[in-house]
Amino acid sequence: MRLDTTDRQLINLFQRELPVCERPYEAMSRQLGIAEEEVIERLQLLQDSHVLSRVGPVFEHSRAGASLLAAVAAPDEQLDIVAARVNRAPGVNHNYAREHTYNLWFVMTAPDEDTLEERLDELEHQLRLPMLRLPMVEAHHIDLGFDIDWEALP
Amino acid sequence: MTASPSPEYLTVVPEVAGVGPVSAWGLLRLRQQLERGLPLTPRPYQALAELTGLSEQEVMAAIRQWQDQGLIKRFGLVVRHRTLGYTANAMVVWDIPDDQVQNLGRTLARAPFVTLCYQRPRRLPDWPYNLFCMIHGVDRQRVLSQLATLIADQGLEQTPHAVLFSTKAYRQRGGCYVSHD
């Protein structure tokens, strides 16, 4: 999806830090040189078109609760069905098909470790597929707020 | 739906710097609301205050405190890279000797195109890999050439690794730790 210059600026400037003040969109509008109303409209449009998943916080996984990366090897012809079952389980926030024997990768979150284990056990039982459970040992770098390379985009 | 709060939420009245003690239930509700994102209205913190029973000042102070404490690690526009055209996303996994994994992890994390880098346990015999890094790219060739650069720069030619390009996103959204789906 192609974005205009103002949308790009909006994303470049505010991926990392939103103003915390009574009128944050007004503060943003002053930096962009447009009206507050237009900032809100643009954010709404970007959200509706799924360019933005939300306007708000990214919580630190290790401090916000429990989370774990898991994978299963689904028979290829059943991949969509297995993925749909995974999506129905509580706490799944990422779920991707990948090119590997372990072809379905998802992240499950929960308020605490015990709940997480219960959810994973239940899902593994439902899927009848052995599940690779890969908790985080150490994060060296997690930053999905990287600078967008607009020129390289299609 | 509301998640059942842990017992400490019933007894602990948290101190939020700048505004004093704040309702623990209010803070829990604020976290639930924030996981869904900031309302797109002129006074979003006031809107969150109305939804959580806190005051606008308390909402802003709590967010600032969570930023300072590192519970919120980024507070901004959360982009879906795939929609923008980042469709060649590779998870590169490596089997690194245990005594080198931490150092190499730090090194790989510094490469400009590596967007995530972390250690996870091996699960032998199926899964020998203990270091993961993610490369978000616009096309596969470019990602593979970035990876080749990384391998050459770090002398990883002999290091077992696998490249797992994603082929389909079934779900991509923020974590719901305290709120239910």
Coordinates of C-alpha atoms in Angstrom, one line a residue:
Chain A
M1 CA 0.0 0.0 0.0
R2 CA 1.4 3.4 -1.0
L3 CA 1.2 6.2 1.6
D4 CA 1.5 9.9 0.9
T5 CA 4.2 12.1 2.3
T6 CA 2.2 13.2 5.3
D7 CA 1.3 9.7 6.3
R8 CA 5.0 8.7 6.0
Q9 CA 6.1 11.6 8.1
L10 CA 3.4 10.7 10.7
I11 CA 4.8 7.2 10.9
N12 CA 8.5 8.3 10.9
L13 CA 7.9 10.8 13.7
F14 CA 5.6 8.8 16.0
Q15 CA 6.6 5.2 15.9
R16 CA 8.5 5.5 19.1
E17 CA 7.0 8.3 21.2
L18 CA 3.5 9.6 21.4
P19 CA 3.0 12.8 23.4
V20 CA 1.5 12.2 26.8
C21 CA -0.4 15.4 27.4
E22 CA -4.1 16.4 27.3
R23 CA -4.2 16.9 23.6
P24 CA -1.6 14.6 22.1
Y25 CA -3.0 14.7 18.5
E26 CA -2.9 18.5 18.6
A27 CA 0.8 18.3 19.7
M28 CA 1.5 15.9 16.8
S29 CA -0.4 18.2 14.4
R30 CA 1.8 21.1 15.2
Q31 CA 4.9 19.1 14.3
L32 CA 3.4 18.0 11.1
G33 CA 1.9 21.3 10.2
I34 CA -1.6 20.0 9.7
A35 CA -4.8 20.3 11.8
E36 CA -5.5 18.1 14.8
E37 CA -8.6 16.8 13.1
E38 CA -6.6 15.7 10.2
V39 CA -4.1 13.8 12.4
I40 CA -7.0 11.9 13.9
E41 CA -8.6 11.2 10.5
R42 CA -5.3 9.9 9.1
L43 CA -4.7 7.7 12.1
Q44 CA -8.2 6.3 11.8
L45 CA -7.7 5.6 8.0
L46 CA -4.3 4.0 8.6
Q47 CA -5.9 1.8 11.3
D48 CA -8.9 0.9 9.1
S49 CA -6.6 -0.1 6.3
H50 CA -4.5 -2.2 8.6
V51 CA -1.3 -0.2 8.1
L52 CA -1.4 0.4 11.9
S53 CA -2.4 -2.3 14.2
R54 CA -2.9 0.3 16.9
V55 CA -1.9 3.6 18.3
G56 CA -0.4 2.8 21.7
P57 CA 2.0 0.9 23.8
V58 CA 4.1 -2.1 23.2
F59 CA 4.5 -3.8 26.5
E60 CA 7.8 -5.5 27.5
H61 CA 7.0 -9.2 27.2
S62 CA 9.0 -10.4 30.1
R63 CA 7.4 -7.9 32.5
A64 CA 3.8 -7.7 31.1
G65 CA 3.0 -11.4 31.7
A66 CA 4.0 -14.7 30.3
S67 CA 4.6 -15.4 26.6
L68 CA 6.2 -18.1 24.5
L69 CA 7.0 -18.9 20.9
A70 CA 5.7 -22.3 19.8
A71 CA 5.7 -24.3 16.6
V72 CA 4.0 -27.4 15.2
A73 CA 4.6 -29.4 12.0
A74 CA 1.2 -29.6 10.4
P75 CA 0.5 -31.7 7.4
D76 CA 0.6 -29.3 4.5
E77 CA -3.0 -29.8 3.3
Q78 CA -4.2 -29.2 6.9
L79 CA -2.2 -26.1 7.5
D80 CA -5.1 -23.6 7.2
I81 CA -7.3 -25.7 9.5
V82 CA -4.6 -26.1 12.1
A83 CA -3.8 -22.3 11.9
A84 CA -7.5 -21.6 12.5
R85 CA -7.6 -23.8 15.6
V86 CA -4.5 -22.1 16.9
N87 CA -6.1 -18.7 16.4
R88 CA -9.1 -19.9 18.4
A89 CA -7.0 -20.6 21.4
P90 CA -6.8 -17.9 24.0
G91 CA -3.8 -15.5 24.0
V92 CA -2.5 -16.2 20.5
N93 CA -1.2 -12.8 19.1
H94 CA 1.1 -13.9 16.3
N95 CA 0.6 -16.9 14.0
Y96 CA 2.5 -17.4 10.8
A97 CA 3.1 -20.1 8.3
R98 CA 6.8 -20.6 7.6
E99 CA 8.9 -22.7 5.2
H100 CA 10.1 -25.5 7.4
T101 CA 9.0 -28.9 8.6
Y102 CA 7.8 -26.9 11.6
N103 CA 5.6 -24.9 9.4
L104 CA 3.3 -23.1 11.8
W105 CA 4.7 -20.6 14.3
F106 CA 2.8 -18.7 16.9
V107 CA 3.2 -16.7 20.1
M108 CA 1.0 -17.3 23.0
T109 CA 0.6 -14.9 25.9
A110 CA -1.1 -15.2 29.3
P111 CA -1.3 -13.3 32.5
D112 CA 1.1 -15.8 34.2
E113 CA 3.3 -18.8 33.5
D114 CA 0.8 -21.4 34.9
T115 CA -2.0 -20.1 32.8
L116 CA 0.3 -20.1 29.8
E117 CA 1.3 -23.8 30.4
E118 CA -2.4 -24.8 30.8
R119 CA -3.3 -23.1 27.5
L120 CA -0.4 -24.7 25.6
D121 CA -1.2 -28.1 27.0
E122 CA -4.9 -27.8 26.1
L123 CA -4.0 -26.6 22.5
E124 CA -1.4 -29.4 22.0
H125 CA -4.0 -31.9 23.1
Q126 CA -6.6 -30.4 20.7
L127 CA -4.2 -30.3 17.7
R128 CA -2.7 -33.8 18.4
L129 CA 0.6 -32.5 17.1
P130 CA 3.8 -32.3 19.2
M131 CA 4.5 -28.7 20.0
L132 CA 7.9 -27.1 20.1
R133 CA 8.0 -24.8 23.1
L134 CA 10.7 -22.1 22.9
P135 CA 10.6 -19.6 25.7
M136 CA 12.9 -16.6 25.6
V137 CA 16.2 -17.1 27.2
E138 CA 17.7 -13.7 26.4
A139 CA 16.6 -10.9 24.2
H140 CA 19.5 -9.0 22.5
H141 CA 17.3 -6.8 20.4
I142 CA 13.6 -6.5 19.9
D143 CA 12.6 -3.4 18.0
L144 CA 9.9 -3.5 15.5
G145 CA 9.8 0.3 15.5
F146 CA 12.6 0.3 12.9
D147 CA 12.8 3.0 10.3
I148 CA 10.7 2.2 7.3
D149 CA 12.6 2.1 4.0
W150 CA 9.9 3.9 2.0
E151 CA 11.9 3.9 -1.3
A152 CA 12.3 0.2 -1.2
L153 CA 8.6 -0.6 -0.7
P154 CA 6.6 -1.7 -3.7
Chain B
M1 CA -14.7 -9.5 29.6
T2 CA -12.4 -8.8 32.6
A3 CA -9.5 -10.9 33.5
S4 CA -9.5 -12.1 37.1
P5 CA -7.0 -9.9 38.8
S6 CA -4.3 -11.6 40.9
P7 CA -4.9 -11.3 44.6
E8 CA -2.3 -8.6 45.0
Y9 CA -4.5 -6.3 43.0
L10 CA -7.1 -6.6 45.7
T11 CA -4.9 -5.3 48.5
V12 CA -2.1 -3.2 47.0
V13 CA -2.8 0.4 46.3
P14 CA -0.1 1.4 43.9
E15 CA 1.7 4.7 44.2
V16 CA 1.9 6.5 40.9
A17 CA 4.5 9.3 41.0
G18 CA 3.0 12.7 40.7
V19 CA -0.5 11.8 41.7
G20 CA -0.2 9.6 44.8
P21 CA -2.0 6.3 45.4
V22 CA -4.2 5.1 42.6
S23 CA -6.9 2.4 42.4
A24 CA -5.3 -0.9 41.6
W25 CA -8.4 -2.0 39.7
G26 CA -8.3 1.2 37.8
L27 CA -4.7 0.5 36.7
L28 CA -5.6 -3.1 35.7
R29 CA -8.5 -1.7 33.6
L30 CA -6.1 0.9 32.1
R31 CA -3.7 -1.9 31.0
Q32 CA -6.6 -3.8 29.4
Q33 CA -7.7 -0.7 27.5
L34 CA -4.2 0.2 26.4
E35 CA -3.7 -3.2 24.9
R36 CA -6.5 -2.3 22.5
G37 CA -4.9 1.0 21.7
L38 CA -5.4 4.7 22.4
P39 CA -8.9 6.1 21.4
L40 CA -8.7 8.4 18.4
T41 CA -10.5 11.3 19.9
P42 CA -9.1 14.8 20.8
R43 CA -8.6 13.9 24.5
P44 CA -7.7 10.2 24.4
Y45 CA -6.4 10.1 28.0
Q46 CA -9.7 11.6 29.2
A47 CA -11.5 8.9 27.3
L48 CA -9.4 6.3 29.0
A49 CA -10.1 7.9 32.3
E50 CA -13.8 7.5 31.8
L51 CA -13.4 3.9 30.8
T52 CA -11.3 3.0 33.8
G53 CA -12.5 5.2 36.7
L54 CA -9.2 7.0 37.0
S55 CA -8.7 10.7 36.4
E56 CA -7.1 12.0 33.2
Q57 CA -4.0 13.1 35.3
E58 CA -3.8 9.6 36.8
V59 CA -3.9 8.0 33.4
M60 CA -1.1 10.1 32.1
A61 CA 1.0 9.7 35.2
A62 CA 0.5 5.9 35.1
I63 CA 1.6 5.7 31.4
R64 CA 4.7 7.9 32.1
Q65 CA 5.5 5.7 35.1
W66 CA 5.2 2.5 33.1
Q67 CA 7.4 4.0 30.4
D68 CA 10.0 4.9 33.0
Q69 CA 9.8 1.4 34.6
G70 CA 10.1 -0.3 31.2
L71 CA 6.8 -2.1 31.4
I72 CA 5.9 -0.1 28.3
K73 CA 8.9 -0.3 26.0
R74 CA 7.5 1.7 23.1
F75 CA 4.5 4.0 23.1
G76 CA 3.7 5.0 19.5
L77 CA 2.3 4.0 16.2
V78 CA 2.4 0.2 15.8
V79 CA 2.9 -0.6 12.2
R80 CA 1.9 -3.7 10.4
H81 CA 4.9 -4.1 8.1
R82 CA 3.3 -6.7 5.9
T83 CA 0.5 -4.3 4.8
L84 CA 3.2 -1.7 3.9
G85 CA 5.0 -4.2 1.7
Y86 CA 7.5 -5.9 4.0
T87 CA 6.4 -9.4 2.8
A88 CA 9.8 -11.2 2.8
N89 CA 10.2 -11.8 6.5
A90 CA 12.8 -14.4 7.4
M91 CA 13.4 -16.0 10.7
V92 CA 17.1 -17.1 10.6
V93 CA 18.0 -19.7 13.3
W94 CA 21.5 -20.7 14.2
D95 CA 23.1 -23.5 16.1
I96 CA 25.8 -21.7 18.1
P97 CA 28.1 -23.3 20.7
D98 CA 26.7 -22.4 24.1
D99 CA 29.8 -20.5 25.2
Q100 CA 29.6 -18.2 22.2
V101 CA 25.9 -17.7 21.8
Q102 CA 25.6 -14.6 24.0
N103 CA 28.4 -12.7 22.3
L104 CA 27.3 -13.6 18.9
G105 CA 23.7 -12.6 19.7
R106 CA 24.9 -9.2 20.8
T107 CA 26.9 -8.9 17.6
L108 CA 24.1 -10.0 15.2
A109 CA 21.6 -7.7 17.0
R110 CA 23.7 -4.7 15.9
A111 CA 23.4 -5.5 12.1
P112 CA 21.1 -2.7 10.7
F113 CA 18.7 -5.0 9.0
V114 CA 18.3 -7.4 12.0
T115 CA 15.0 -6.4 13.7
L116 CA 14.9 -9.0 16.4
C117 CA 17.6 -11.2 17.9
Y118 CA 17.2 -13.5 20.8
Q119 CA 18.3 -16.8 22.4
R120 CA 15.9 -19.7 22.9
P121 CA 16.5 -23.2 24.2
R122 CA 17.4 -26.1 21.8
R123 CA 14.9 -28.9 21.7
L124 CA 16.9 -31.9 20.6
P125 CA 16.8 -33.9 18.4
D126 CA 14.2 -31.9 16.4
W127 CA 15.4 -28.4 17.0
P128 CA 19.2 -27.8 17.4
Y129 CA 19.0 -24.0 17.0
N130 CA 19.6 -21.6 20.0
L131 CA 19.8 -18.2 18.4
F132 CA 17.1 -16.5 16.4
C133 CA 17.2 -13.3 14.3
M134 CA 14.6 -11.8 12.2
I135 CA 15.1 -9.9 8.9
H136 CA 12.1 -7.9 7.7
G137 CA 12.5 -7.3 4.0
V138 CA 10.7 -6.2 0.9
D139 CA 11.9 -9.0 -1.3
R140 CA 13.4 -12.4 -0.8
Q141 CA 16.6 -11.7 -2.9
R142 CA 17.4 -8.7 -0.8
V143 CA 16.9 -10.5 2.5
L144 CA 19.1 -13.4 1.2
S145 CA 21.9 -11.0 0.2
Q146 CA 21.7 -9.3 3.6
L147 CA 22.0 -12.7 5.2
A148 CA 25.0 -13.5 3.0
T149 CA 26.7 -10.3 4.1
L150 CA 26.0 -11.2 7.7
I151 CA 27.5 -14.7 7.2
A152 CA 30.6 -13.4 5.5
D153 CA 31.2 -10.5 8.0
Q154 CA 30.9 -12.8 11.0
G155 CA 32.6 -15.8 9.6
L156 CA 29.5 -18.0 10.0
E157 CA 30.1 -20.1 6.8
Q158 CA 30.4 -23.3 8.8
T159 CA 27.7 -22.5 11.3
P160 CA 24.5 -24.7 10.9
H161 CA 21.5 -22.4 10.3
A162 CA 18.1 -22.4 8.6
V163 CA 16.1 -19.6 7.0
L164 CA 12.4 -19.7 7.6
F165 CA 10.6 -17.3 5.4
S166 CA 7.0 -16.6 6.4
T167 CA 4.5 -17.5 3.8
K168 CA 1.3 -16.4 5.4
A169 CA 0.2 -14.3 8.4
Y170 CA -2.8 -15.9 10.1
R171 CA -2.6 -13.3 12.9
Q172 CA -0.5 -10.3 13.8
R173 CA -1.5 -8.1 16.7
G174 CA -0.4 -6.9 20.1
G175 CA -0.1 -9.0 23.1
C176 CA -3.2 -9.4 25.3
Y177 CA -1.7 -10.2 28.7
V178 CA -4.4 -9.0 31.0
S179 CA -7.4 -8.7 28.7
H180 CA -9.2 -11.7 27.2
D181 CA -9.5 -12.1 23.5

